[in-house]
Amino acid sequence: MSDRDELQRELAALEDRAAQIRRELSWGDISFASEDFASEVAEAVLELPLVVWAVDRNGAITVSQGEGLYALGFKPNQLLGANVYELYDGNEEALEPIRQCLLRGKEDNSTLAINGHIWDTRYFPRFDSSGKVEGLVAISMDATELRTAQREAAHAGDLWHTLATRSPDYIVMVDRELNVSFINRVEEGGRKEDLYGQSLFLLFDERFHDFAREMLEATFRGEEGKGYQSSSSLLGDERWYDNRLAPIYRDGEVESVLIVSSDVTEQRQAELEKEQLRAQVLHTQKLESLGVLAGGIAHDFNNLLVGILGNAELASAVLESEHPCHDHIRGIGTAASRAAQLCTKMLAYAGKGEIRIDQVNLSTLVDDISQLLKVTLGQGVSMETDLDPGLWRIEADAAHMQQLVMNLITNAAEAMHDRSGTIKISTGQGYFSSKDLVELSLLSELEAGDYVYLEVEDSGHGMDEQTRSRMFDPFYTTKIAGRGLGLASVLGIIHSHRGGICVASEPNVGTTVKVLLPRTQVVMSESSSVLSVGRSDKWSGGGRAVLLVDDEPTIRRVAGQMLQALGFHCIEADNGEQAVKYYQSRDDIDIVLLDVTMPVMGGVEAREKILESNPDAKVVLSSGYAEAIGQDTSSTIVLTKPYRLSTLRQVLRTVLDE
C-alpha cells in the first residue's frame, strides 16, 4: 500500500476516533481538561504523525498531543496554556476557521503551510450541558507527502491527457474481454463514450481479427513487443495502421492492454510503390535481356535464311522449268519464309522489327479490325466498342498496330473459350502525370505527357499472379497449341513505339489490358520510310558494279551469285572501313550494298563517310532489324533480311533509276 493510502487510512481512523470523543464530550461525562480525557486522546494519537489539540472558548490550549508536534518544533503538552490567538497572531487564514467553529458551533477545516510543511486541520466544536460552545477539538495532519503525491498525480494526469489528446496516434485500452475501456480520440462526429464497452474488433476489418486476437492474448500473458497491422474503412478510404501493444499491470497481474495505433497509410503506399518499381525494373531488365537474346538469335538466323533462300532461288533459276526438283526447292522457300516470319515475331518482341512510320488513327484501325474479328468470336461471346472519334494521331507502323490489336482481341476471345461474356474495347486520350503513370504500374518507364490509350477488357477466366508475371515471356503459353510469341511480340511493338502496357487480372473475373502510346507531335507525309517490295520483272544490272559489304562469308557468296544472276559485277568487302577505302580508291562503283552490323566499322558509319566523299553516292543498307539503322531513315533505302532475288532486283532498280 502506498504512503498516500496509509495517510488517508490513518486520517479516516482518527476522524472516527475524534467523532467518538466529540460524542463523549457532548454528553458531559468527561471534563474537557480532565486527566482521563487527555490520557484517552494521547493514547489514540501517540504513535501517529498527527497533532490533536483543543482550546477553550477563549482560545487557551487545553490539549496538545501527537507525533506531528515535533515537525512544528514542539513536544507533546508543551503548548498547554498557550493562547491560540497569540500563536497565530496576524495569520487570519489560520484564525478564521477557529473563530467560525467557536462562534457558530459548526465543523470547519483549513490547510496551512507552516515550517515548510502542509497541514490539513479539521475543527470540531465542543458543547457544554446547556448546548453552548465551550471550546473545540482540532486534528491536524502533516499532508505534505499527500499534497506532493496529489500534485504529481495531477501533473501526470495532465501530461497523460495532453499526450493522449494531442497525439496523432490512436491510443486504446482494452480489458480482458477485449472491450474498449479507453480511447483517446475519435473522428469528427463520433463520441468516445459510444465505444466504451464495445468490442475492439469493431474498429478494423474482419480479415485481421484472428491475428490481432492472438497478439492480444499473448500480451495478456505478459509477453512484450507484440504488434500487428490492420486496415479500416470505417471512415471511407481504406487506412492502414501499425498497432503496438503493451501490458498494463495491477498488483502483479496484467489488467489491460494499451494499444498505440499509428496511421501508416502513406508509408505503406510508398513501400508498395517502391516494391512495384523494383519489380518493374527487374521485369524490364528481364525483358531487355530476353529481347537482346531474341534479337541476336533472329539477326543471326536471318543471315542464315539469306543463304537458304538465295541458294534455293539460284538453284531454281538454273533448272529447267519442268525439273522435278522445283517442288522441293519451293518447299525449301516456303519453310524459309515461315522461319523468316518467326524471326519477325522475335524481332518484334525485341523491339527491333522493321517499322514504317505513319500517322495512325487508332480508333479507325480498331474499328476496322473489330468488325473483321466479330465473326470469329465463339458462341455467347459479344464485342462492345467505345471508340473516341476525335482521337489524337500517333506515329506508328500501321501493320504493327494491326498485329497488336488482333493479338489482344484474340487473347481476350480465347480467355472465354468455354463461357459466354463480353469483350469491351475502348480508346481514349489524355494527359498522364508521373503519378498517373506510377499508379498504372506500366511495364516500361514513360515520361509525363499526352497519350492515346487502347483498353481491351474481357470477362474470361483471368490469370493468377504466376501466369501474369510470365505472360510476356517469349515461348511461354498456357494454350495447348500456342507458341508463346503473340503477347511477346505485342510487348516488343509497344516498346518500339515508346509506349507502355499494364495488365489487371483476377482468376474467374477477367482481364483488362491497357496500352498507352504517345501522341504525335508533327505532321508526317504519307510516304513510308522503308521501301516496300515492288513488282518482279526481267530488269538487269547491265554489267554495273556493286560493292557488296557483309561480314558473313555465306551472305557474300550467295548475295554475290544473286547479283551476278541479275547482271551485276560484284566487288566484295567484309567491313565498313574496307568498303570506304574501296569506294574512295575506285571510280567504277555504281552502288553500295552495306550490311548494318559489322566489326571494325558498321554500315551506318560507313554510309556517312561514303556520302561525305560523294554526296551523290547510291547506298543501300541491309539489316535483319531496323533498330540498328537508327531513328533517321527518311533518306535511306533499307533492304530487309532475308530477301529474295525479286526483292533485291526491285531495290537496286529503284535506287539506280532515280
XYZ file of C-alpha atoms in Angstrom, residues 6-7 21 37 61 107 135 146 168 198 220 230 250 256 305 345 351 435 443 486 499 501 604-605 616 619 642:
27
model
C -1.615 4.875 4.524
C -2.018 8.521 5.422
C -14.572 11.765 21.541
C -9.731 12.801 28.630
C -4.885 25.387 24.522
C -17.211 21.905 11.931
C -14.327 25.052 23.013
C -0.057 13.589 0.347
C -1.541 11.847 -33.912
C -17.650 -2.199 -27.251
C -2.251 -10.512 -21.589
C -4.612 -3.770 -39.757
C -2.074 -4.029 -11.373
C -5.436 -4.400 -19.524
C 17.979 -17.510 -94.211
C 7.972 -12.011 -84.342
C 11.595 -4.071 -80.303
C 1.760 9.930 -60.569
C 5.911 -2.478 -67.672
C 1.747 -13.375 -79.512
C 4.656 3.165 -75.297
C 1.262 -1.511 -71.176
C 25.659 3.364 -90.904
C 29.040 4.961 -90.211
C 25.517 11.613 -104.870
C 23.878 3.377 -100.938
C 16.178 -12.275 -95.519
